[in-house]
Amino acid sequence: MDVTNLAEVTGNLNAVGYGLAATGPGIGLGILIGKTIEGMARQPEVAGQLRATMFLGVAFVEVLALLGLVAGFLFPAA
């Protein structure tokens, strides 16, 4: 196998790895925001508290996506 082909395969594997790492936080964000909207619809009087808690949760979930991106750079395949 040629060295340039190996580099292309390695780069593609990193992209696939990050894509897989981003699906978890994507699903998490969907569930988090959906449940927050559901809670606001059920109890409008606590909408402010739910919104603040949601933004805190969104920040933590986004950290997971960034960790997946950083891991792709820190631990390259082959």
PDB file of C-alpha atoms in Angstrom:
ATOM      1  CA  MET A   1       0.000   0.000   0.000  1.00  0.00           C
ATOM      2  CA  ASP A   2       1.257   3.440  -0.899  1.00  0.00           C
ATOM      3  CA  VAL A   3       2.017   5.904   1.923  1.00  0.00           C
ATOM      4  CA  THR A   4      -0.344   8.555   0.519  1.00  0.00           C
ATOM      5  CA  ASN A   5      -3.197   6.055   0.401  1.00  0.00           C
ATOM      6  CA  LEU A   6      -2.537   5.123   4.014  1.00  0.00           C
ATOM      7  CA  ALA A   7      -2.720   8.793   5.050  1.00  0.00           C
ATOM      8  CA  GLU A   8      -6.037   9.180   3.222  1.00  0.00           C
ATOM      9  CA  VAL A   9      -7.476   6.123   4.940  1.00  0.00           C
ATOM     10  CA  THR A  10      -6.288   7.374   8.336  1.00  0.00           C
ATOM     11  CA  GLY A  11      -7.896  10.757   7.780  1.00  0.00           C
ATOM     12  CA  ASN A  12     -11.137   9.120   6.736  1.00  0.00           C
ATOM     13  CA  LEU A  13     -11.136   6.921   9.838  1.00  0.00           C
ATOM     14  CA  ASN A  14     -10.722   9.991  12.050  1.00  0.00           C
ATOM     15  CA  ALA A  15     -13.687  11.649  10.339  1.00  0.00           C
ATOM     16  CA  VAL A  16     -15.822   8.547  10.819  1.00  0.00           C
ATOM     17  CA  GLY A  17     -14.743   8.341  14.465  1.00  0.00           C
ATOM     18  CA  TYR A  18     -15.721  11.934  15.134  1.00  0.00           C
ATOM     19  CA  GLY A  19     -19.010  11.405  13.336  1.00  0.00           C
ATOM     20  CA  LEU A  20     -19.764   8.493  15.641  1.00  0.00           C
ATOM     21  CA  ALA A  21     -18.645  10.514  18.664  1.00  0.00           C
ATOM     22  CA  ALA A  22     -20.992  13.363  17.712  1.00  0.00           C
ATOM     23  CA  THR A  23     -24.102  11.181  17.488  1.00  0.00           C
ATOM     24  CA  GLY A  24     -24.296  10.687  21.272  1.00  0.00           C
ATOM     25  CA  PRO A  25     -24.351  14.392  22.131  1.00  0.00           C
ATOM     26  CA  GLY A  26     -26.743  15.006  19.226  1.00  0.00           C
ATOM     27  CA  ILE A  27     -29.214  12.488  20.610  1.00  0.00           C
ATOM     28  CA  GLY A  28     -28.651  13.877  24.111  1.00  0.00           C
ATOM     29  CA  LEU A  29     -29.435  17.419  22.992  1.00  0.00           C
ATOM     30  CA  GLY A  30     -32.625  16.291  21.306  1.00  0.00           C
ATOM     31  CA  ILE A  31     -33.837  14.497  24.419  1.00  0.00           C
ATOM     32  CA  LEU A  32     -32.781  17.333  26.746  1.00  0.00           C
ATOM     33  CA  ILE A  33     -34.450  20.118  24.776  1.00  0.00           C
ATOM     34  CA  GLY A  34     -37.544  18.034  24.057  1.00  0.00           C
ATOM     35  CA  LYS A  35     -38.085  17.180  27.713  1.00  0.00           C
ATOM     36  CA  THR A  36     -37.522  20.809  28.718  1.00  0.00           C
ATOM     37  CA  ILE A  37     -40.188  21.995  26.278  1.00  0.00           C
ATOM     38  CA  GLU A  38     -42.503  19.269  27.535  1.00  0.00           C
ATOM     39  CA  GLY A  39     -41.935  20.403  31.127  1.00  0.00           C
ATOM     40  CA  MET A  40     -42.583  24.038  30.200  1.00  0.00           C
ATOM     41  CA  ALA A  41     -45.843  23.038  28.534  1.00  0.00           C
ATOM     42  CA  ARG A  42     -46.952  21.101  31.610  1.00  0.00           C
ATOM     43  CA  GLN A  43     -45.930  23.744  34.170  1.00  0.00           C
ATOM     44  CA  PRO A  44     -45.484  27.197  32.631  1.00  0.00           C
ATOM     45  CA  GLU A  45     -44.775  28.760  36.038  1.00  0.00           C
ATOM     46  CA  VAL A  46     -41.368  27.053  36.270  1.00  0.00           C
ATOM     47  CA  ALA A  47     -40.318  27.863  32.700  1.00  0.00           C
ATOM     48  CA  GLY A  48     -37.494  30.163  33.828  1.00  0.00           C
ATOM     49  CA  GLN A  49     -35.959  27.569  36.129  1.00  0.00           C
ATOM     50  CA  LEU A  50     -36.290  24.850  33.493  1.00  0.00           C
ATOM     51  CA  ARG A  51     -34.678  27.071  30.864  1.00  0.00           C
ATOM     52  CA  ALA A  52     -31.697  27.846  33.111  1.00  0.00           C
ATOM     53  CA  THR A  53     -31.228  24.174  33.936  1.00  0.00           C
ATOM     54  CA  MET A  54     -31.523  23.273  30.253  1.00  0.00           C
ATOM     55  CA  PHE A  55     -28.751  25.703  29.273  1.00  0.00           C
ATOM     56  CA  LEU A  56     -26.491  24.192  31.934  1.00  0.00           C
ATOM     57  CA  GLY A  57     -27.247  20.714  30.581  1.00  0.00           C
ATOM     58  CA  VAL A  58     -26.633  21.846  27.000  1.00  0.00           C
ATOM     59  CA  ALA A  59     -23.200  23.116  28.024  1.00  0.00           C
ATOM     60  CA  PHE A  60     -22.284  19.763  29.555  1.00  0.00           C
ATOM     61  CA  VAL A  61     -23.541  17.815  26.534  1.00  0.00           C
ATOM     62  CA  GLU A  62     -21.596  20.054  24.148  1.00  0.00           C
ATOM     63  CA  VAL A  63     -18.421  19.318  26.127  1.00  0.00           C
ATOM     64  CA  LEU A  64     -18.843  15.659  25.151  1.00  0.00           C
ATOM     65  CA  ALA A  65     -18.898  16.579  21.459  1.00  0.00           C
ATOM     66  CA  LEU A  66     -15.780  18.717  21.858  1.00  0.00           C
ATOM     67  CA  LEU A  67     -14.019  15.878  23.693  1.00  0.00           C
ATOM     68  CA  GLY A  68     -14.755  13.629  20.710  1.00  0.00           C
ATOM     69  CA  LEU A  69     -13.213  16.192  18.376  1.00  0.00           C
ATOM     70  CA  VAL A  70     -10.127  16.655  20.556  1.00  0.00           C
ATOM     71  CA  ALA A  71      -9.670  12.896  20.944  1.00  0.00           C
ATOM     72  CA  GLY A  72      -9.522  12.569  17.161  1.00  0.00           C
ATOM     73  CA  PHE A  73      -6.557  14.958  17.108  1.00  0.00           C
ATOM     74  CA  LEU A  74      -4.806  13.570  20.192  1.00  0.00           C
ATOM     75  CA  PHE A  75      -5.108   9.892  19.301  1.00  0.00           C
ATOM     76  CA  PRO A  76      -4.782   9.624  15.522  1.00  0.00           C
ATOM     77  CA  ALA A  77      -5.311   6.186  14.005  1.00  0.00           C
ATOM     78  CA  ALA A  78      -2.038   4.497  13.052  1.00  0.00           C
TER      79      ALA A  78
END
